[in-house]
């Protein structure tokens, strides 16, 4: 359970940095509390997408992974972010990613920040 909370916090922090840096990724709400709640819910959706969908996509794209020396991972991350945006819209969450290029850059930002957060935050092994 602690690991789940740590991953959600890391995803929320990474998403917030991407929202802050890119105009094409937006999160809206009436007040700060609503925005934070939406951010946490989007982080949960992003975590579920990365847990369920991403391994399947990576398995199916394994030949492309070899062919592109791993650069296809950037595209997969962008697609996972776009999928999260679509699911958030369907759930009525005020989160939107505007286009593939914003998703690609956002995916890179989220990957770097999430990695840094996982280094900083404790996990179950500690």
Short mmCIF file of the N, C-alpha and C atoms (twelve columns), coordinates in Angstrom:
data_MODEL
# 
_entry.id   MODEL 
# 
loop_
_atom_site.group_PDB 
_atom_site.id 
_atom_site.type_symbol 
_atom_site.label_atom_id 
_atom_site.label_alt_id 
_atom_site.label_comp_id 
_atom_site.label_asym_id 
_atom_site.label_seq_id 
_atom_site.Cartn_x 
_atom_site.Cartn_y 
_atom_site.Cartn_z 
_atom_site.pdbx_PDB_model_num 
ATOM 1   N N  . UNK A 1   0.820   -1.192 0.000   1 
ATOM 2   C CA . UNK A 1   0.000   0.000  0.000   1 
ATOM 3   C C  . UNK A 1   0.869   1.262  0.000   1 
ATOM 4   N N  . UNK A 2   1.952   1.224  0.767   1 
ATOM 5   C CA . UNK A 2   2.851   2.375  0.835   1 
ATOM 6   C C  . UNK A 2   3.464   2.649  -0.537  1 
ATOM 7   N N  . UNK A 3   3.822   1.595  -1.259  1 
ATOM 8   C CA . UNK A 3   4.400   1.736  -2.582  1 
ATOM 9   C C  . UNK A 3   3.393   2.386  -3.541  1 
ATOM 10  N N  . UNK A 4   2.126   2.020  -3.437  1 
ATOM 11  C CA . UNK A 4   1.068   2.599  -4.260  1 
ATOM 12  C C  . UNK A 4   0.939   4.095  -4.000  1 
ATOM 13  N N  . UNK A 5   0.971   4.486  -2.741  1 
ATOM 14  C CA . UNK A 5   0.864   5.898  -2.369  1 
ATOM 15  C C  . UNK A 5   2.074   6.673  -2.889  1 
ATOM 16  N N  . UNK A 6   3.253   6.105  -2.750  1 
ATOM 17  C CA . UNK A 6   4.476   6.759  -3.222  1 
ATOM 18  C C  . UNK A 6   4.423   6.950  -4.732  1 
ATOM 19  N N  . UNK A 7   3.977   5.937  -5.468  1 
ATOM 20  C CA . UNK A 7   3.893   6.052  -6.926  1 
ATOM 21  C C  . UNK A 7   2.858   7.095  -7.335  1 
ATOM 22  N N  . UNK A 8   1.745   7.153  -6.613  1 
ATOM 23  C CA . UNK A 8   0.721   8.144  -6.930  1 
ATOM 24  C C  . UNK A 8   1.238   9.557  -6.674  1 
ATOM 25  N N  . UNK A 9   1.944   9.756  -5.573  1 
ATOM 26  C CA . UNK A 9   2.525   11.063 -5.269  1 
ATOM 27  C C  . UNK A 9   3.561   11.444 -6.329  1 
ATOM 28  N N  . UNK A 10  4.382   10.491 -6.731  1 
ATOM 29  C CA . UNK A 10  5.390   10.757 -7.758  1 
ATOM 30  C C  . UNK A 10  4.726   11.108 -9.089  1 
ATOM 31  N N  . UNK A 11  3.677   10.376 -9.455  1 
ATOM 32  C CA . UNK A 11  2.958   10.679 -10.695 1 
ATOM 33  C C  . UNK A 11  2.302   12.057 -10.627 1 
ATOM 34  N N  . UNK A 12  1.702   12.387 -9.486  1 
ATOM 35  C CA . UNK A 12  1.059   13.690 -9.328  1 
ATOM 36  C C  . UNK A 12  2.088   14.819 -9.451  1 
ATOM 37  N N  . UNK A 13  3.238   14.640 -8.831  1 
ATOM 38  C CA . UNK A 13  4.292   15.659 -8.922  1 
ATOM 39  C C  . UNK A 13  4.793   15.798 -10.359 1 
ATOM 40  N N  . UNK A 14  4.991   14.666 -11.024 1 
ATOM 41  C CA . UNK A 14  5.469   14.693 -12.408 1 
ATOM 42  C C  . UNK A 14  4.441   15.341 -13.333 1 
ATOM 43  N N  . UNK A 15  3.171   15.005 -13.148 1 
ATOM 44  C CA . UNK A 15  2.118   15.620 -13.958 1 
ATOM 45  C C  . UNK A 15  2.036   17.121 -13.705 1 
ATOM 46  N N  . UNK A 16  2.184   17.527 -12.449 1 
ATOM 47  C CA . UNK A 16  2.097   18.956 -12.141 1 
ATOM 48  C C  . UNK A 16  3.245   19.735 -12.780 1 
ATOM 49  N N  . UNK A 17  4.432   19.165 -12.827 1 
ATOM 50  C CA . UNK A 17  5.558   19.831 -13.490 1 
ATOM 51  C C  . UNK A 17  5.294   19.957 -14.989 1 
ATOM 52  N N  . UNK A 18  4.765   18.894 -15.605 1 
ATOM 53  C CA . UNK A 18  4.447   18.946 -17.039 1 
ATOM 54  C C  . UNK A 18  3.361   19.985 -17.317 1 
ATOM 55  N N  . UNK A 19  2.358   20.062 -16.446 1 
ATOM 56  C CA . UNK A 19  1.295   21.058 -16.601 1 
ATOM 57  C C  . UNK A 19  1.869   22.460 -16.472 1 
ATOM 58  N N  . UNK A 20  2.784   22.631 -15.530 1 
ATOM 59  C CA . UNK A 20  3.390   23.933 -15.289 1 
ATOM 60  C C  . UNK A 20  4.273   24.380 -16.465 1 
ATOM 61  N N  . UNK A 21  5.006   23.439 -17.068 1 
ATOM 62  C CA . UNK A 21  5.962   23.785 -18.118 1 
ATOM 63  C C  . UNK A 21  5.350   23.893 -19.512 1 
ATOM 64  N N  . UNK A 22  4.290   23.141 -19.783 1 
ATOM 65  C CA . UNK A 22  3.736   23.093 -21.136 1 
ATOM 66  C C  . UNK A 22  2.352   23.720 -21.190 1 
ATOM 67  N N  . UNK A 23  2.154   24.605 -22.152 1 
ATOM 68  C CA . UNK A 23  0.840   25.227 -22.317 1 
ATOM 69  C C  . UNK A 23  -0.167  24.252 -22.915 1 
ATOM 70  N N  . UNK A 24  0.309   23.204 -23.571 1 
ATOM 71  C CA . UNK A 24  -0.581  22.243 -24.215 1 
ATOM 72  C C  . UNK A 24  -1.127  21.177 -23.280 1 
ATOM 73  N N  . UNK A 25  -0.681  21.157 -22.039 1 
ATOM 74  C CA . UNK A 25  -1.217  20.236 -21.040 1 
ATOM 75  C C  . UNK A 25  -1.868  21.098 -19.968 1 
ATOM 76  N N  . UNK A 26  -3.175  20.922 -19.798 1 
ATOM 77  C CA . UNK A 26  -3.911  21.796 -18.891 1 
ATOM 78  C C  . UNK A 26  -4.674  21.009 -17.838 1 
ATOM 79  N N  . UNK A 27  -4.810  21.645 -16.699 1 
ATOM 80  C CA . UNK A 27  -5.604  21.138 -15.588 1 
ATOM 81  C C  . UNK A 27  -6.370  22.332 -15.050 1 
ATOM 82  N N  . UNK A 28  -7.686  22.214 -15.002 1 
ATOM 83  C CA . UNK A 28  -8.467  23.357 -14.541 1 
ATOM 84  C C  . UNK A 28  -9.399  22.940 -13.407 1 
ATOM 85  N N  . UNK A 29  -9.852  23.936 -12.704 1 
ATOM 86  C CA . UNK A 29  -10.753 23.725 -11.585 1 
ATOM 87  C C  . UNK A 29  -11.158 25.058 -10.991 1 
ATOM 88  N N  . UNK A 30  -12.218 25.027 -10.190 1 
ATOM 89  C CA . UNK A 30  -12.730 26.268 -9.619  1 
ATOM 90  C C  . UNK A 30  -11.792 26.851 -8.566  1 
ATOM 91  N N  . UNK A 31  -11.164 25.995 -7.784  1 
ATOM 92  C CA . UNK A 31  -10.277 26.469 -6.715  1 
ATOM 93  C C  . UNK A 31  -9.096  25.507 -6.577  1 
ATOM 94  N N  . UNK A 32  -8.197  25.841 -5.675  1 
ATOM 95  C CA . UNK A 32  -6.982  25.049 -5.510  1 
ATOM 96  C C  . UNK A 32  -7.280  23.636 -5.026  1 
ATOM 97  N N  . UNK A 33  -8.223  23.505 -4.101  1 
ATOM 98  C CA . UNK A 33  -8.562  22.177 -3.580  1 
ATOM 99  C C  . UNK A 33  -9.092  21.290 -4.696  1 
ATOM 100 N N  . UNK A 34  -9.941  21.839 -5.544  1 
ATOM 101 C CA . UNK A 34  -10.501 21.085 -6.668  1 
ATOM 102 C C  . UNK A 34  -9.396  20.683 -7.647  1 
ATOM 103 N N  . UNK A 35  -8.446  21.587 -7.895  1 
ATOM 104 C CA . UNK A 35  -7.336  21.270 -8.796  1 
ATOM 105 C C  . UNK A 35  -6.464  20.155 -8.229  1 
ATOM 106 N N  . UNK A 36  -6.178  20.211 -6.931  1 
ATOM 107 C CA . UNK A 36  -5.345  19.176 -6.298  1 
ATOM 108 C C  . UNK A 36  -6.058  17.831 -6.342  1 
ATOM 109 N N  . UNK A 37  -7.348  17.819 -6.068  1 
ATOM 110 C CA . UNK A 37  -8.122  16.578 -6.124  1 
ATOM 111 C C  . UNK A 37  -8.129  16.019 -7.545  1 
ATOM 112 N N  . UNK A 38  -8.327  16.885 -8.523  1 
ATOM 113 C CA . UNK A 38  -8.293  16.452 -9.921  1 
ATOM 114 C C  . UNK A 38  -6.921  15.912 -10.288 1 
ATOM 115 N N  . UNK A 39  -5.866  16.582 -9.835  1 
ATOM 116 C CA . UNK A 39  -4.506  16.127 -10.109 1 
ATOM 117 C C  . UNK A 39  -4.255  14.744 -9.522  1 
ATOM 118 N N  . UNK A 40  -4.706  14.502 -8.311  1 
ATOM 119 C CA . UNK A 40  -4.525  13.192 -7.679  1 
ATOM 120 C C  . UNK A 40  -5.310  12.126 -8.433  1 
ATOM 121 N N  . UNK A 41  -6.533  12.440 -8.847  1 
ATOM 122 C CA . UNK A 41  -7.329  11.477 -9.605  1 
ATOM 123 C C  . UNK A 41  -6.702  11.186 -10.962 1 
ATOM 124 N N  . UNK A 42  -6.177  12.211 -11.621 1 
ATOM 125 C CA . UNK A 42  -5.499  12.004 -12.905 1 
ATOM 126 C C  . UNK A 42  -4.233  11.168 -12.695 1 
ATOM 127 N N  . UNK A 43  -3.518  11.409 -11.598 1 
ATOM 128 C CA . UNK A 43  -2.325  10.605 -11.286 1 
ATOM 129 C C  . UNK A 43  -2.712  9.145  -11.076 1 
ATOM 130 N N  . UNK A 44  -3.847  8.892  -10.450 1 
ATOM 131 C CA . UNK A 44  -4.333  7.516  -10.282 1 
ATOM 132 C C  . UNK A 44  -4.661  6.886  -11.633 1 
ATOM 133 N N  . UNK A 45  -5.344  7.631  -12.483 1 
ATOM 134 C CA . UNK A 45  -5.673  7.124  -13.822 1 
ATOM 135 C C  . UNK A 45  -4.390  6.851  -14.602 1 
ATOM 136 N N  . UNK A 46  -3.436  7.770  -14.529 1 
ATOM 137 C CA . UNK A 46  -2.151  7.604  -15.215 1 
ATOM 138 C C  . UNK A 46  -1.425  6.355  -14.707 1 
ATOM 139 N N  . UNK A 47  -1.470  6.130  -13.395 1 
ATOM 140 C CA . UNK A 47  -0.851  4.937  -12.821 1 
ATOM 141 C C  . UNK A 47  -1.511  3.662  -13.296 1 
ATOM 142 N N  . UNK A 48  -2.832  3.657  -13.369 1 
ATOM 143 C CA . UNK A 48  -3.557  2.474  -13.846 1 
ATOM 144 C C  . UNK A 48  -3.250  2.219  -15.322 1 
ATOM 145 N N  . UNK A 49  -3.228  3.270  -16.121 1 
ATOM 146 C CA . UNK A 49  -2.898  3.127  -17.541 1 
ATOM 147 C C  . UNK A 49  -1.495  2.561  -17.696 1 
ATOM 148 N N  . UNK A 50  -0.546  3.085  -16.933 1 
ATOM 149 C CA . UNK A 50  0.831   2.589  -17.020 1 
ATOM 150 C C  . UNK A 50  0.976   1.175  -16.480 1 
ATOM 151 N N  . UNK A 51  0.117   0.775  -15.555 1 
ATOM 152 C CA . UNK A 51  0.188   -0.566 -14.982 1 
ATOM 153 C C  . UNK A 51  -0.467  -1.615 -15.882 1 
ATOM 154 N N  . UNK A 52  -1.576  -1.257 -16.530 1 
ATOM 155 C CA . UNK A 52  -2.333  -2.238 -17.306 1 
ATOM 156 C C  . UNK A 52  -2.010  -2.174 -18.802 1 
ATOM 157 N N  . UNK A 53  -2.081  -1.001 -19.386 1 
ATOM 158 C CA . UNK A 53  -1.981  -0.872 -20.836 1 
ATOM 159 C C  . UNK A 53  -0.536  -0.860 -21.326 1 
ATOM 160 N N  . UNK A 54  0.328   -0.132 -20.631 1 
ATOM 161 C CA . UNK A 54  1.703   0.064  -21.105 1 
ATOM 162 C C  . UNK A 54  2.479   -1.246 -21.291 1 
ATOM 163 N N  . UNK A 55  2.400   -2.213 -20.367 1 
ATOM 164 C CA . UNK A 55  3.143   -3.463 -20.608 1 
ATOM 165 C C  . UNK A 55  2.675   -4.207 -21.858 1 
ATOM 166 N N  . UNK A 56  1.386   -4.171 -22.129 1 
ATOM 167 C CA . UNK A 56  0.857   -4.830 -23.324 1 
ATOM 168 C C  . UNK A 56  1.379   -4.146 -24.577 1 
ATOM 169 N N  . UNK A 57  1.345   -2.825 -24.583 1 
ATOM 170 C CA . UNK A 57  1.832   -2.062 -25.733 1 
ATOM 171 C C  . UNK A 57  3.334   -2.293 -25.920 1 
ATOM 172 N N  . UNK A 58  4.081   -2.308 -24.829 1 
ATOM 173 C CA . UNK A 58  5.533   -2.540 -24.936 1 
ATOM 174 C C  . UNK A 58  5.835   -3.941 -25.466 1 
ATOM 175 N N  . UNK A 59  5.051   -4.915 -25.047 1 
ATOM 176 C CA . UNK A 59  5.251   -6.278 -25.540 1 
ATOM 177 C C  . UNK A 59  4.968   -6.357 -27.035 1 
ATOM 178 N N  . UNK A 60  3.869   -5.746 -27.456 1 
ATOM 179 C CA . UNK A 60  3.518   -5.777 -28.872 1 
ATOM 180 C C  . UNK A 60  4.484   -4.966 -29.733 1 
ATOM 181 N N  . UNK A 61  5.110   -3.954 -29.158 1 
ATOM 182 C CA . UNK A 61  6.035   -3.121 -29.919 1 
ATOM 183 C C  . UNK A 61  7.496   -3.526 -29.718 1 
ATOM 184 N N  . UNK A 62  7.733   -4.694 -29.170 1 
ATOM 185 C CA . UNK A 62  9.112   -5.133 -28.908 1 
ATOM 186 C C  . UNK A 62  10.008  -5.100 -30.149 1 
ATOM 187 N N  . UNK A 63  9.522   -5.555 -31.317 1 
ATOM 188 C CA . UNK A 63  10.391  -5.440 -32.506 1 
ATOM 189 C C  . UNK A 63  10.775  -3.992 -32.819 1 
ATOM 190 N N  . UNK A 64  9.830   -3.066 -32.632 1 
ATOM 191 C CA . UNK A 64  10.155  -1.646 -32.847 1 
ATOM 192 C C  . UNK A 64  11.124  -1.137 -31.794 1 
ATOM 193 N N  . UNK A 65  11.024  -1.678 -30.587 1 
ATOM 194 C CA . UNK A 65  11.951  -1.308 -29.520 1 
ATOM 195 C C  . UNK A 65  13.380  -1.666 -29.935 1 
ATOM 196 N N  . UNK A 66  13.556  -2.854 -30.475 1 
ATOM 197 C CA . UNK A 66  14.882  -3.297 -30.939 1 
ATOM 198 C C  . UNK A 66  15.328  -2.447 -32.132 1 
ATOM 199 N N  . UNK A 67  14.420  -2.239 -33.076 1 
ATOM 200 C CA . UNK A 67  14.750  -1.506 -34.292 1 
ATOM 201 C C  . UNK A 67  15.139  -0.055 -34.022 1 
ATOM 202 N N  . UNK A 68  14.464  0.590  -33.077 1 
ATOM 203 C CA . UNK A 68  14.721  2.004  -32.799 1 
ATOM 204 C C  . UNK A 68  15.657  2.216  -31.615 1 
ATOM 205 N N  . UNK A 69  16.222  1.133  -31.095 1 
ATOM 206 C CA . UNK A 69  17.132  1.185  -29.950 1 
ATOM 207 C C  . UNK A 69  16.479  1.837  -28.732 1 
ATOM 208 N N  . UNK A 70  15.194  1.590  -28.562 1 
ATOM 209 C CA . UNK A 70  14.482  2.060  -27.383 1 
ATOM 210 C C  . UNK A 70  13.787  3.392  -27.535 1 
ATOM 211 N N  . UNK A 71  13.989  4.093  -28.647 1 
ATOM 212 C CA . UNK A 71  13.360  5.402  -28.821 1 
ATOM 213 C C  . UNK A 71  11.842  5.320  -28.954 1 
ATOM 214 N N  . UNK A 72  11.330  4.152  -29.298 1 
ATOM 215 C CA . UNK A 72  9.881   3.972  -29.381 1 
ATOM 216 C C  . UNK A 72  9.231   4.178  -28.007 1 
ATOM 217 N N  . UNK A 73  10.014  4.048  -26.955 1 
ATOM 218 C CA . UNK A 73  9.493   4.263  -25.602 1 
ATOM 219 C C  . UNK A 73  8.963   5.686  -25.447 1 
ATOM 220 N N  . UNK A 74  9.592   6.652  -26.096 1 
ATOM 221 C CA . UNK A 74  9.110   8.037  -26.044 1 
ATOM 222 C C  . UNK A 74  7.711   8.144  -26.651 1 
ATOM 223 N N  . UNK A 75  7.507   7.458  -27.761 1 
ATOM 224 C CA . UNK A 75  6.197   7.464  -28.412 1 
ATOM 225 C C  . UNK A 75  5.169   6.743  -27.543 1 
ATOM 226 N N  . UNK A 76  5.555   5.628  -26.939 1 
ATOM 227 C CA . UNK A 76  4.641   4.885  -26.070 1 
ATOM 228 C C  . UNK A 76  4.241   5.742  -24.874 1 
ATOM 229 N N  . UNK A 77  5.191   6.451  -24.275 1 
ATOM 230 C CA . UNK A 77  4.874   7.340  -23.154 1 
ATOM 231 C C  . UNK A 77  3.900   8.433  -23.586 1 
ATOM 232 N N  . UNK A 78  4.109   8.980  -24.779 1 
ATOM 233 C CA . UNK A 78  3.195   10.008 -25.292 1 
ATOM 234 C C  . UNK A 78  1.799   9.434  -25.494 1 
ATOM 235 N N  . UNK A 79  1.718   8.233  -26.026 1 
ATOM 236 C CA . UNK A 79  0.412   7.603  -26.231 1 
ATOM 237 C C  . UNK A 79  -0.282  7.302  -24.899 1 
ATOM 238 N N  . UNK A 80  0.480   6.928  -23.885 1 
ATOM 239 C CA . UNK A 80  -0.118  6.678  -22.564 1 
ATOM 240 C C  . UNK A 80  -0.654  7.975  -21.958 1 
ATOM 241 N N  . UNK A 81  0.043   9.077  -22.208 1 
ATOM 242 C CA . UNK A 81  -0.419  10.373 -21.715 1 
ATOM 243 C C  . UNK A 81  -1.683  10.815 -22.457 1 
ATOM 244 N N  . UNK A 82  -1.735  10.583 -23.764 1 
ATOM 245 C CA . UNK A 82  -2.939  10.896 -24.528 1 
ATOM 246 C C  . UNK A 82  -4.110  10.020 -24.094 1 
ATOM 247 N N  . UNK A 83  -3.850  8.749  -23.821 1 
ATOM 248 C CA . UNK A 83  -4.895  7.851  -23.333 1 
ATOM 249 C C  . UNK A 83  -5.404  8.310  -21.966 1 
ATOM 250 N N  . UNK A 84  -4.499  8.741  -21.115 1 
ATOM 251 C CA . UNK A 84  -4.895  9.277  -19.803 1 
ATOM 252 C C  . UNK A 84  -5.768  10.513 -19.976 1 
ATOM 253 N N  . UNK A 85  -5.420  11.379 -20.918 1 
ATOM 254 C CA . UNK A 85  -6.223  12.569 -21.187 1 
ATOM 255 C C  . UNK A 85  -7.624  12.179 -21.648 1 
ATOM 256 N N  . UNK A 86  -7.725  11.197 -22.514 1 
ATOM 257 C CA . UNK A 86  -9.025  10.757 -23.010 1 
ATOM 258 C C  . UNK A 86  -9.871  10.148 -21.892 1 
ATOM 259 N N  . UNK A 87  -9.258  9.296  -21.077 1 
ATOM 260 C CA . UNK A 87  -9.980  8.674  -19.960 1 
ATOM 261 C C  . UNK A 87  -10.420 9.742  -18.966 1 
ATOM 262 N N  . UNK A 88  -9.549  10.713 -18.691 1 
ATOM 263 C CA . UNK A 88  -9.903  11.799 -17.769 1 
ATOM 264 C C  . UNK A 88  -11.105 12.571 -18.294 1 
ATOM 265 N N  . UNK A 89  -11.124 12.824 -19.602 1 
ATOM 266 C CA . UNK A 89  -12.270 13.523 -20.195 1 
ATOM 267 C C  . UNK A 89  -13.540 12.697 -20.024 1 
ATOM 268 N N  . UNK A 90  -13.449 11.397 -20.238 1 
ATOM 269 C CA . UNK A 90  -14.612 10.518 -20.100 1 
ATOM 270 C C  . UNK A 90  -15.099 10.452 -18.647 1 
ATOM 271 N N  . UNK A 91  -14.177 10.603 -17.696 1 
ATOM 272 C CA . UNK A 91  -14.533 10.580 -16.280 1 
ATOM 273 C C  . UNK A 91  -14.967 11.958 -15.763 1 
ATOM 274 N N  . UNK A 92  -14.903 12.957 -16.625 1 
ATOM 275 C CA . UNK A 92  -15.307 14.302 -16.230 1 
ATOM 276 C C  . UNK A 92  -14.239 15.069 -15.477 1 
ATOM 277 N N  . UNK A 93  -12.983 14.644 -15.604 1 
ATOM 278 C CA . UNK A 93  -11.876 15.347 -14.957 1 
ATOM 279 C C  . UNK A 93  -11.352 16.437 -15.890 1 
ATOM 280 N N  . UNK A 94  -11.002 17.568 -15.342 1 
ATOM 281 C CA . UNK A 94  -10.578 18.731 -16.128 1 
ATOM 282 C C  . UNK A 94  -9.085  18.670 -16.433 1 
ATOM 283 N N  . UNK A 95  -8.687  17.637 -17.178 1 
ATOM 284 C CA . UNK A 95  -7.291  17.457 -17.582 1 
ATOM 285 C C  . UNK A 95  -7.292  17.222 -19.084 1 
ATOM 286 N N  . UNK A 96  -6.396  17.929 -19.801 1 
ATOM 287 C CA . UNK A 96  -6.375  17.779 -21.251 1 
ATOM 288 C C  . UNK A 96  -4.945  17.914 -21.784 1 
ATOM 289 N N  . UNK A 97  -4.616  17.039 -22.719 1 
ATOM 290 C CA . UNK A 97  -3.346  17.115 -23.445 1 
ATOM 291 C C  . UNK A 97  -3.686  17.472 -24.884 1 
ATOM 292 N N  . UNK A 98  -3.135  18.567 -25.357 1 
ATOM 293 C CA . UNK A 98  -3.463  19.089 -26.674 1 
ATOM 294 C C  . UNK A 98  -2.448  18.626 -27.713 1 
ATOM 295 N N  . UNK A 99  -2.686  17.479 -28.305 1 
ATOM 296 C CA . UNK A 99  -1.881  17.016 -29.424 1 
ATOM 297 C C  . UNK A 99  -0.717  16.112 -29.050 1 
ATOM 298 N N  . UNK A 100 -0.203  15.457 -30.099 1 
ATOM 299 C CA . UNK A 100 0.850   14.460 -29.908 1 
ATOM 300 C C  . UNK A 100 2.162   15.078 -29.437 1 
ATOM 301 N N  . UNK A 101 2.545   16.230 -29.991 1 
ATOM 302 C CA . UNK A 101 3.847   16.807 -29.648 1 
ATOM 303 C C  . UNK A 101 3.892   17.264 -28.197 1 
ATOM 304 N N  . UNK A 102 2.792   17.818 -27.710 1 
ATOM 305 C CA . UNK A 102 2.732   18.156 -26.288 1 
ATOM 306 C C  . UNK A 102 2.798   16.891 -25.438 1 
ATOM 307 N N  . UNK A 103 2.160   15.828 -25.905 1 
ATOM 308 C CA . UNK A 103 2.210   14.560 -25.184 1 
ATOM 309 C C  . UNK A 103 3.623   13.978 -25.189 1 
ATOM 310 N N  . UNK A 104 4.323   14.118 -26.310 1 
ATOM 311 C CA . UNK A 104 5.686   13.597 -26.401 1 
ATOM 312 C C  . UNK A 104 6.622   14.335 -25.443 1 
ATOM 313 N N  . UNK A 105 6.576   15.644 -25.459 1 
ATOM 314 C CA . UNK A 105 7.420   16.435 -24.551 1 
ATOM 315 C C  . UNK A 105 6.978   16.226 -23.110 1 
ATOM 316 N N  . UNK A 106 5.666   16.185 -22.883 1 
ATOM 317 C CA . UNK A 106 5.139   15.926 -21.549 1 
ATOM 318 C C  . UNK A 106 5.545   14.562 -21.029 1 
ATOM 319 N N  . UNK A 107 5.558   13.567 -21.900 1 
ATOM 320 C CA . UNK A 107 5.995   12.229 -21.494 1 
ATOM 321 C C  . UNK A 107 7.443   12.205 -21.039 1 
ATOM 322 N N  . UNK A 108 8.289   12.960 -21.737 1 
ATOM 323 C CA . UNK A 108 9.702   13.053 -21.329 1 
ATOM 324 C C  . UNK A 108 9.817   13.741 -19.974 1 
ATOM 325 N N  . UNK A 109 9.101   14.852 -19.812 1 
ATOM 326 C CA . UNK A 109 9.137   15.573 -18.538 1 
ATOM 327 C C  . UNK A 109 8.637   14.698 -17.406 1 
ATOM 328 N N  . UNK A 110 7.520   14.020 -17.629 1 
ATOM 329 C CA . UNK A 110 6.935   13.157 -16.599 1 
ATOM 330 C C  . UNK A 110 7.876   12.020 -16.251 1 
ATOM 331 N N  . UNK A 111 8.518   11.428 -17.233 1 
ATOM 332 C CA . UNK A 111 9.461   10.335 -16.964 1 
ATOM 333 C C  . UNK A 111 10.628  10.799 -16.096 1 
ATOM 334 N N  . UNK A 112 11.195  11.938 -16.429 1 
ATOM 335 C CA . UNK A 112 12.340  12.457 -15.675 1 
ATOM 336 C C  . UNK A 112 11.940  12.825 -14.246 1 
ATOM 337 N N  . UNK A 113 10.826  13.543 -14.094 1 
ATOM 338 C CA . UNK A 113 10.391  13.978 -12.767 1 
ATOM 339 C C  . UNK A 113 9.950   12.780 -11.921 1 
ATOM 340 N N  . UNK A 114 9.229   11.828 -12.522 1 
ATOM 341 C CA . UNK A 114 8.800   10.639 -11.772 1 
ATOM 342 C C  . UNK A 114 10.010  9.836  -11.310 1 
ATOM 343 N N  . UNK A 115 11.014  9.725  -12.162 1 
ATOM 344 C CA . UNK A 115 12.234  9.015  -11.759 1 
ATOM 345 C C  . UNK A 115 12.885  9.725  -10.573 1 
ATOM 346 N N  . UNK A 116 12.987  11.055 -10.654 1 
ATOM 347 C CA . UNK A 116 13.596  11.821 -9.560  1 
ATOM 348 C C  . UNK A 116 12.783  11.675 -8.278  1 
ATOM 349 N N  . UNK A 117 11.470  11.685 -8.380  1 
ATOM 350 C CA . UNK A 117 10.612  11.530 -7.203  1 
ATOM 351 C C  . UNK A 117 10.759  10.140 -6.589  1 
ATOM 352 N N  . UNK A 118 10.919  9.127  -7.423  1 
ATOM 353 C CA . UNK A 118 11.122  7.771  -6.904  1 
ATOM 354 C C  . UNK A 118 12.467  7.639  -6.196  1 
ATOM 355 N N  . UNK A 119 13.448  8.411  -6.627  1 
ATOM 356 C CA . UNK A 119 14.737  8.415  -5.957  1 
ATOM 357 C C  . UNK A 119 14.621  9.088  -4.595  1 
ATOM 358 N N  . UNK A 120 13.856  10.188 -4.541  1 
ATOM 359 C CA . UNK A 120 13.715  10.963 -3.309  1 
ATOM 360 C C  . UNK A 120 12.801  10.296 -2.304  1 
ATOM 361 N N  . UNK A 121 11.634  9.839  -2.774  1 
ATOM 362 C CA . UNK A 121 10.629  9.273  -1.863  1 
ATOM 363 C C  . UNK A 121 11.000  7.846  -1.458  1 
ATOM 364 N N  . UNK A 122 10.674  7.453  -0.237  1 
ATOM 365 C CA . UNK A 122 10.975  6.086  0.204   1 
ATOM 366 C C  . UNK A 122 10.010  5.098  -0.440  1 
ATOM 367 N N  . UNK A 123 10.439  3.848  -0.497  1 
ATOM 368 C CA . UNK A 123 9.547   2.794  -0.972  1 
ATOM 369 C C  . UNK A 123 9.522   1.664  0.071   1 
ATOM 370 N N  . UNK A 124 8.868   0.563  -0.268  1 
ATOM 371 C CA . UNK A 124 8.694   -0.531 0.691   1 
ATOM 372 C C  . UNK A 124 10.003  -1.224 1.070   1 
ATOM 373 N N  . UNK A 125 11.039  -1.083 0.266   1 
ATOM 374 C CA . UNK A 125 12.306  -1.753 0.534   1 
ATOM 375 C C  . UNK A 125 13.062  -1.123 1.699   1 
ATOM 376 N N  . UNK A 126 12.776  0.158  1.981   1 
ATOM 377 C CA . UNK A 126 13.484  0.869  3.055   1 
ATOM 378 C C  . UNK A 126 13.042  0.414  4.417   1 
# 
